[in-house]
Structure formats: C-alpha cells, structure tokens
Short mmCIF file of C-alpha atoms in Angstrom, two decimals:
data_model
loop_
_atom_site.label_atom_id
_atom_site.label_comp_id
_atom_site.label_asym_id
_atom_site.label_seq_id
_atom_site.Cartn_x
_atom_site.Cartn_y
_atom_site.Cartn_z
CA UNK A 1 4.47 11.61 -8.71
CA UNK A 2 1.27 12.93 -7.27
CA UNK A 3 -1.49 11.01 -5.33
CA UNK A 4 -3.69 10.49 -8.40
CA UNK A 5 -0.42 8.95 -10.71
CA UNK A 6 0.32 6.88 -8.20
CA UNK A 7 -3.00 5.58 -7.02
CA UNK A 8 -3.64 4.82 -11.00
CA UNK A 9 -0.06 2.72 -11.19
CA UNK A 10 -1.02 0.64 -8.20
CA UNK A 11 -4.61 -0.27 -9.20
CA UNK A 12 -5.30 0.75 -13.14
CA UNK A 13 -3.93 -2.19 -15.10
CA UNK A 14 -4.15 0.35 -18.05
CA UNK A 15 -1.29 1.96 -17.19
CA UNK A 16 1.02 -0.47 -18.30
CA UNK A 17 2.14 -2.22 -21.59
CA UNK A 18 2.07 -6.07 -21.35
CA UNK A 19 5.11 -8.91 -22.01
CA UNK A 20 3.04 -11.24 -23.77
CA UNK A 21 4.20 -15.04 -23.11
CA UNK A 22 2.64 -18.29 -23.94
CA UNK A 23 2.80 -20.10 -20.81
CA UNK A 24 0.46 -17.84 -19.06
CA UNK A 25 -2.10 -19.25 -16.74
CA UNK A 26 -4.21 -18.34 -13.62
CA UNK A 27 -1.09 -18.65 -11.48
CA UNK A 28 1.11 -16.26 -12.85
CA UNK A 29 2.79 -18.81 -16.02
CA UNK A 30 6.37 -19.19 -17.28
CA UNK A 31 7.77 -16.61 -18.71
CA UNK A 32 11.11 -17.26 -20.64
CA UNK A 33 14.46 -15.61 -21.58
CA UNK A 34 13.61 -15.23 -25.30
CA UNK A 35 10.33 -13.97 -24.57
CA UNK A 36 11.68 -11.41 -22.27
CA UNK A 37 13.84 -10.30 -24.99
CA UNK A 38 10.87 -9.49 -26.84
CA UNK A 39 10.49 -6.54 -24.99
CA UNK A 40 13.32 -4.65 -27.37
CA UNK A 41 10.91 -4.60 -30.07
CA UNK A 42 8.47 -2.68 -28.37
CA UNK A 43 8.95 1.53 -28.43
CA UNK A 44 8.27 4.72 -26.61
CA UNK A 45 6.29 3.34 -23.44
CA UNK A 46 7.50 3.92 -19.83
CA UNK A 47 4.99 0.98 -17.88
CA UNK A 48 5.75 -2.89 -18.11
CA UNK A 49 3.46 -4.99 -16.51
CA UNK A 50 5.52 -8.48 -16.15
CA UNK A 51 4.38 -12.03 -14.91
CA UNK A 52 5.69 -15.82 -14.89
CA UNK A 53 9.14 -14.72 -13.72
CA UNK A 54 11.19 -17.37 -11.79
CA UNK A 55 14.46 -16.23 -10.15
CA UNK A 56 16.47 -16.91 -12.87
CA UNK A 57 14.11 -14.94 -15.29
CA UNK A 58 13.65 -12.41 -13.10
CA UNK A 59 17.26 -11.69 -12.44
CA UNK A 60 17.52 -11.38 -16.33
CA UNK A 61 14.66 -9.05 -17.10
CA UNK A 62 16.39 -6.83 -13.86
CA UNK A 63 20.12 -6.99 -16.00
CA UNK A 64 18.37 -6.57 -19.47
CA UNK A 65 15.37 -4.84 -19.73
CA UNK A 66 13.85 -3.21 -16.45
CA UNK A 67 16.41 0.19 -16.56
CA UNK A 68 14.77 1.32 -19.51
CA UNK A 69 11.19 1.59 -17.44
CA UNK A 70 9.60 4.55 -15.15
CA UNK A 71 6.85 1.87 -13.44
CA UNK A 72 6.98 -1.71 -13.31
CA UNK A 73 4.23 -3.97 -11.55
CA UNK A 74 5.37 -7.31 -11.17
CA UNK A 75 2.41 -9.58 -11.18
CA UNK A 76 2.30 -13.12 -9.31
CA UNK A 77 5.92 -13.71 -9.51
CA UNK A 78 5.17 -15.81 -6.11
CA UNK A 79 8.72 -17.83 -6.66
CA UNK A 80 11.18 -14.98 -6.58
CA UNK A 81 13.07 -15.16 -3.46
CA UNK A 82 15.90 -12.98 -3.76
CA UNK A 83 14.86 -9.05 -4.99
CA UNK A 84 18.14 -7.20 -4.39
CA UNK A 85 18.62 -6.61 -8.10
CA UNK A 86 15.92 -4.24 -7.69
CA UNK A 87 18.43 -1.73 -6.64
CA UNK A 88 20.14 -1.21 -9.69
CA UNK A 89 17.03 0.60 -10.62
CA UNK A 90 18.43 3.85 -10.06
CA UNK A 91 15.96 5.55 -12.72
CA UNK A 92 12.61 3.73 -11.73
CA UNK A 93 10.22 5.99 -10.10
CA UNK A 94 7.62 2.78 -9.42
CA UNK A 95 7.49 -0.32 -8.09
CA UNK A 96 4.51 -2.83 -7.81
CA UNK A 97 4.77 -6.07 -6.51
CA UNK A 98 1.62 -8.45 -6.12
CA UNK A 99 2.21 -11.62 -4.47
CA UNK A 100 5.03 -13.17 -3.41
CA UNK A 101 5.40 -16.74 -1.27
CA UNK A 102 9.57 -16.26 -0.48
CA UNK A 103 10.37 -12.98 -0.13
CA UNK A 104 11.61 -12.31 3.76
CA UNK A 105 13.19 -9.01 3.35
CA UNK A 106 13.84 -5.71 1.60
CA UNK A 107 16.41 -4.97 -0.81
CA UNK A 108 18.96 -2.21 -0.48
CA UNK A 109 17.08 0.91 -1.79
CA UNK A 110 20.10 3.28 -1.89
CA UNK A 111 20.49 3.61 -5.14
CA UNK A 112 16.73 3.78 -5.98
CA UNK A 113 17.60 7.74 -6.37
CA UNK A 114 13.96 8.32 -7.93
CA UNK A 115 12.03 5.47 -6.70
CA UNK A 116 8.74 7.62 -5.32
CA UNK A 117 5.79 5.13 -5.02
CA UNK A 118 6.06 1.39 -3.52
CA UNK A 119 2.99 -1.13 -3.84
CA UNK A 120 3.15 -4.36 -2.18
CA UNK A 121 0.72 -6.72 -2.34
CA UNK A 122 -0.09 -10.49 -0.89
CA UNK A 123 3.24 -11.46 0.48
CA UNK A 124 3.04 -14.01 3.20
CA UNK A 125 6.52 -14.09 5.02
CA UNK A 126 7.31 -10.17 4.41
CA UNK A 127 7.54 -9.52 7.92
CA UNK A 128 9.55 -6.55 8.45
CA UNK A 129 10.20 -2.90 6.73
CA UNK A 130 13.49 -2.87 7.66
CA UNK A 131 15.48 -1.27 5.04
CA UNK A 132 12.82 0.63 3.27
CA UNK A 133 14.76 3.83 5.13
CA UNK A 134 17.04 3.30 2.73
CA UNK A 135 15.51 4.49 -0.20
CA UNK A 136 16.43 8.16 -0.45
CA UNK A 137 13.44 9.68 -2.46
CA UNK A 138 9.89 7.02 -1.79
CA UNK A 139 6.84 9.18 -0.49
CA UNK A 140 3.98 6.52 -1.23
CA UNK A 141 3.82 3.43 0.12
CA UNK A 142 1.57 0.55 0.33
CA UNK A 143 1.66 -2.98 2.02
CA UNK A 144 -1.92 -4.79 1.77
CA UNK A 145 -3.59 -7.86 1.00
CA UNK A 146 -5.76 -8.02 -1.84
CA UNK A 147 -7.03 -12.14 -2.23
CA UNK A 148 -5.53 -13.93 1.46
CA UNK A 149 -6.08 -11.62 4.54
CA UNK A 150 -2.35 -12.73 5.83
CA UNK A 151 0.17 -10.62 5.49
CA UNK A 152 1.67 -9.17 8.85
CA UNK A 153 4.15 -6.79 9.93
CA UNK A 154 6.41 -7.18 12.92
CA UNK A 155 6.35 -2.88 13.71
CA UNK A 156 6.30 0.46 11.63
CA UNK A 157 9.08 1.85 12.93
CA UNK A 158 11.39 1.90 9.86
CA UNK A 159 9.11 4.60 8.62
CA UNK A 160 10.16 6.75 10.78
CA UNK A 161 13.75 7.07 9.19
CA UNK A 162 11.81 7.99 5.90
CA UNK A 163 10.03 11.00 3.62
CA UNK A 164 6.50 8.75 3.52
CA UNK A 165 3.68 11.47 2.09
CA UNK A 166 1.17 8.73 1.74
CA UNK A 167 1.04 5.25 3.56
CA UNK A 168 -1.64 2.51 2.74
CA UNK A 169 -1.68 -0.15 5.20
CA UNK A 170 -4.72 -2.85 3.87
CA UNK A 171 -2.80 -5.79 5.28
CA UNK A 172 -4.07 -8.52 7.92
CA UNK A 173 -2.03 -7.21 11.18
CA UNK A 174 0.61 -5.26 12.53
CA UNK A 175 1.99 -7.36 15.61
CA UNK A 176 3.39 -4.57 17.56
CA UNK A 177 1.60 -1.61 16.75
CA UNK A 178 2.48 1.48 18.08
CA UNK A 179 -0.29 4.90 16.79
CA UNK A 180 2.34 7.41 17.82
CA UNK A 181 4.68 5.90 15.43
CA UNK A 182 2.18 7.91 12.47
CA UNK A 183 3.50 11.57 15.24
CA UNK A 184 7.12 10.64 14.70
CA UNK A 185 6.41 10.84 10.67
CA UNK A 186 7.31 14.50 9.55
CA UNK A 187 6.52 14.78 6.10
CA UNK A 188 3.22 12.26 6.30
CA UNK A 189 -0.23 13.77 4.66
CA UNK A 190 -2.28 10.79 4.09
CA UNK A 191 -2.82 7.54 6.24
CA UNK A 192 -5.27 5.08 5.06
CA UNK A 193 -6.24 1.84 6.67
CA UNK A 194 -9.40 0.15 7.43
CA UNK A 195 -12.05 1.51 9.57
CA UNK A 196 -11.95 -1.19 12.14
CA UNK A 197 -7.96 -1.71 12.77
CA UNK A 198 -7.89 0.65 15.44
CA UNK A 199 -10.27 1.42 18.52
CA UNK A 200 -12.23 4.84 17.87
CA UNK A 201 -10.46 5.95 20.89
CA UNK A 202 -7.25 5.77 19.33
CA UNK A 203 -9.02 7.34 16.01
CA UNK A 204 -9.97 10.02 17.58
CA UNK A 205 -6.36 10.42 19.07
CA UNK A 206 -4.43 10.19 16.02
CA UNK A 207 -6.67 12.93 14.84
CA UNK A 208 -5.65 15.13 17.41
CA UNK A 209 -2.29 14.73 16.65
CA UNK A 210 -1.86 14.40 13.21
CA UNK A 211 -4.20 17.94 12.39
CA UNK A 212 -2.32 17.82 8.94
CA UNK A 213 -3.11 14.30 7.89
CA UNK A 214 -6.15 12.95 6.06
CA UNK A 215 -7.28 9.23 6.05
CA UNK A 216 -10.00 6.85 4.69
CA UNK A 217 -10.78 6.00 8.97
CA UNK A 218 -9.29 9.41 10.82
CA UNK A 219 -13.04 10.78 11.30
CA UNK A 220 -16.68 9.49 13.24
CA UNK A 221 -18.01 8.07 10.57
CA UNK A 222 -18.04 6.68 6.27
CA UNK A 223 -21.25 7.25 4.72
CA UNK A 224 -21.56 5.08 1.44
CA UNK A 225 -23.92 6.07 -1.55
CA UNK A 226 -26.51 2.73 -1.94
CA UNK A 227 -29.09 2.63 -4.05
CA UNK A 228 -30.57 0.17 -2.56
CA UNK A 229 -32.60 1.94 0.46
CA UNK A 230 -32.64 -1.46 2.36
CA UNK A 231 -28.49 -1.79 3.02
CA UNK A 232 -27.03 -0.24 5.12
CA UNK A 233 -25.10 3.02 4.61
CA UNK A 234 -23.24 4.47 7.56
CA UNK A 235 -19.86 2.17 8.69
CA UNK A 236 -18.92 4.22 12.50
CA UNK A 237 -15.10 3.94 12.74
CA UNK A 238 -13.05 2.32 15.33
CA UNK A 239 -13.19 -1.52 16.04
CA UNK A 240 -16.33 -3.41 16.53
CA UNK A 241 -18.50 -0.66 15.23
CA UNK A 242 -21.59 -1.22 13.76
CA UNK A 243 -23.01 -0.46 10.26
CA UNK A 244 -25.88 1.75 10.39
CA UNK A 245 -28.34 3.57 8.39
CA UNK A 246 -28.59 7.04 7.68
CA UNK A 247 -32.26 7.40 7.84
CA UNK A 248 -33.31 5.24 10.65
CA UNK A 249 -30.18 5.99 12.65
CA UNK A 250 -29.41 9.26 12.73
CA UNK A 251 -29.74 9.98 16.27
CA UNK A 252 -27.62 6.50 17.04
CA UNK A 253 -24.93 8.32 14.70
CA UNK A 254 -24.98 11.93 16.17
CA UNK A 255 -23.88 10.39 19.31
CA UNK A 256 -21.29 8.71 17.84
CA UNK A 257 -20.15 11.60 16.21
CA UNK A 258 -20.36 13.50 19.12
CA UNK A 259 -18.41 10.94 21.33
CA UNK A 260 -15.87 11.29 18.56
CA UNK A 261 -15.52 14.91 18.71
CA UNK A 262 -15.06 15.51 22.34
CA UNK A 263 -12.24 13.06 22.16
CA UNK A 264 -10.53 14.68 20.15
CA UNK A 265 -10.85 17.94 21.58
CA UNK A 266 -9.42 15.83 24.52
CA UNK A 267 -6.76 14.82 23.38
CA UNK A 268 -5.53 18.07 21.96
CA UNK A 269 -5.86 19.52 24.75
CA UNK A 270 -4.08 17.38 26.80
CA UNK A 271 -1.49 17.47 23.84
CA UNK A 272 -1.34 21.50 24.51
CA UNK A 273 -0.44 21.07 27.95
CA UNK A 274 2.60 18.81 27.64
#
C-alpha cells in the first residue's frame, strides 16, 4: 500500500462499496443482522464501508462477513466498546475507524499479518497506543479529529516498537510529548501534523534530525494558493505564528525563514558533535 492508496482509503468515500440499511440517520443508524447478511449477495469488491453497528452487530459482521474484505472504514459506530475481534482479520490490509464514544484501548494486532494502513478518527477516551506494536506489518497510521477537537494521547512511545512509514497526528493533544520520540523511529518517511503543535524551535530541530523525513509543518513556512488577493496566504510554522501575506510581507517572511534555517544548521551541528 503506497502513500496515495492509502491517503484515498482514509478520505475518498469512493473507495468503498456501501451496506445499505434502513435505519440510517445522521448519527450513524441501526444496522441489523439480516441486513448485514445482505452483504453475500454482493460480488467481486474488496472495500466495505459499514455504519449503525452496535456491539452485538458488530461482533457479527467481524465472525461473518469482514474476512472476505482488503479495507474496511467503519463509520460512526460510536457504541462499540469492545474491538478485539478485529484481530481475526489476518487478511485485511485497512482499517478505518471514525468515531467512537467507548473504545479505551487497542486490540491485539498480532495476527493482523497484512494490516498496512490504520485511520482513526474522533474517539474521545482512546488514550493510549499501547498495543499498536503489536501489529507485525502497519506502516501508515493516523489518529485525528475531524468534527470535536478532543481526542488526546497520553505519549507516542509505542511507536517506537513499530515499522510506521507515515504517521498523521490531526488530533487535539498529546499530554506528554516527547519530539525525539519521531529520532527513535527507524523506518519513518513522513510526519504530518499541524503547523502550530510544536514551537518553530522544535521544528526546526526535528528537521535537523530527521534529514530523511518530509512533513506538512517540518519547514519555515506554507504558502497557500488564494484567489482572493485580500486573504492571507503565508501560515509561518511553529506555535503562535502569524498568517501573512506574500506580497506585503515578504521581508517579515525572509526573516522568518532565515531564523528557521540557522536553527537548523544549529542543531545539526550540535547533532555532529555528539
């Protein structure tokens, strides 16, 4: 699974083949046993894109229906406490999960022997990442918000023990965070997270030592194409930075970009001297 695939499975509802149900409404519905067992009719698609599940329900689709799919998203299923059927999966490749109001931990990955690409999304007492070493083969990962700024993590450690490519962090906080956690990553090539969730200081350090690793924030500045001359069009990076413009402000940024740069030359050379 490369970075476009998986980017499309978290975000591209178009990917995926729909369980139709009848109870469907803005919160996610009811989706029943017989309707689940609709899902035998259907032919020759790898994607299922499932709502409405309860535990019960989803506990059923897990034992009846979910080995025979690459990628499933799991969509509002906010009642599901328990998800440790998930590791039966041992021929998914993708998992999305958006929103979930119960869930407190991860599920035994071990026998997730192709699971590549995780998306989690919205889940309010999902605290820690504590077992996600488990899963033998996951290089993308993502844990964000998407409607309630809210989730948290506790620390990113558990990455560590992991062969994370790509992590997406778009969530609210992480309560102990740690940047040389991202050094102690071997196999890591992209790091995204927003501009303003660390100091430009620390930016500019985590450039330094990561020379290998691209990210939406791990450089001075994000320039953003407006048609409208009046917004602004320049975000710096690095907490409390300002949004500027790149006509009116271009010696403001220089500086800024300059300031950036000698930090990192900086830090990598304090880095060579250890």
């Amino acid at each position: 699974m490369d970075t476009k695939k998986y980017y499309e499975l978290c975000h591209k509802t178009k990917m995926y083949n729909r369980v139709e149900y009848e109870n469907r409404d803005v919160g996610g519905g009811t989706i029943t046993h017989d309707e689940i067992d609709t899902i035998s009719e259907f032919e020759n698609f790898d994607n299922i894109f499932i709502s409405g599940l309860h535990q019960d329900t989803f506990d059923y689709f897990i034992d009846t229906q979910a080995y025979k799919f690459k990628s499933i998203m799991f969509w509002k299923n906010k009642l599901v406490n328990d998800w440790s059927k998930l590791g039966d999966l041992d021929q998914v490749e993708f998992i999305g999960y958006f929103h979930n109001q119960r869930i407190t931990e991860f599920w035994d990955m071990s026998n997730n022997l192709k699971l590549e690409g995780l998306f989690i999304s919205d889940f309010t007492r999902l605290h820690s990442l504590s077992g996600i070493e488990t899963a033998p083969a996951l290089e993308r990962f993502s844990f964000q918000d998407a409607v309630w700024n809210t989730s948290v993590l506790d620390v990113l450690e558990p990455l560590v023990n992991t062969r994370i490519k790509e992590f997406y962090f778009g969530a609210k906080s992480i309560t102990h965070s740690d940047i040389s956690v991202y050094t102690r990553m071997p196999e890591l090539e992209i790091l995204d997270f927003r501009s303003n969730m660390y100091t430009t200081e620390e930016l500019a350090w985590l450039v330094a030592n990561l020379p290998n690793v691209s990210g939406y924030a791990l450089r001075p500045y994000i320039k953003f194409d407006r048609k409208d001359p009046t917004m602004k069009d320049v975000l710096i990076c690095g907490k409390r930075k300002p949004f500027l413009f790149s006509t009116t402000d271009k010696e403001k940024i220089e500086r800024y970009v300059i300031k950036f740069d000698n930090l990192v030359a900086k830090y990598r050379k304090e880095m060579n001297r250890e």
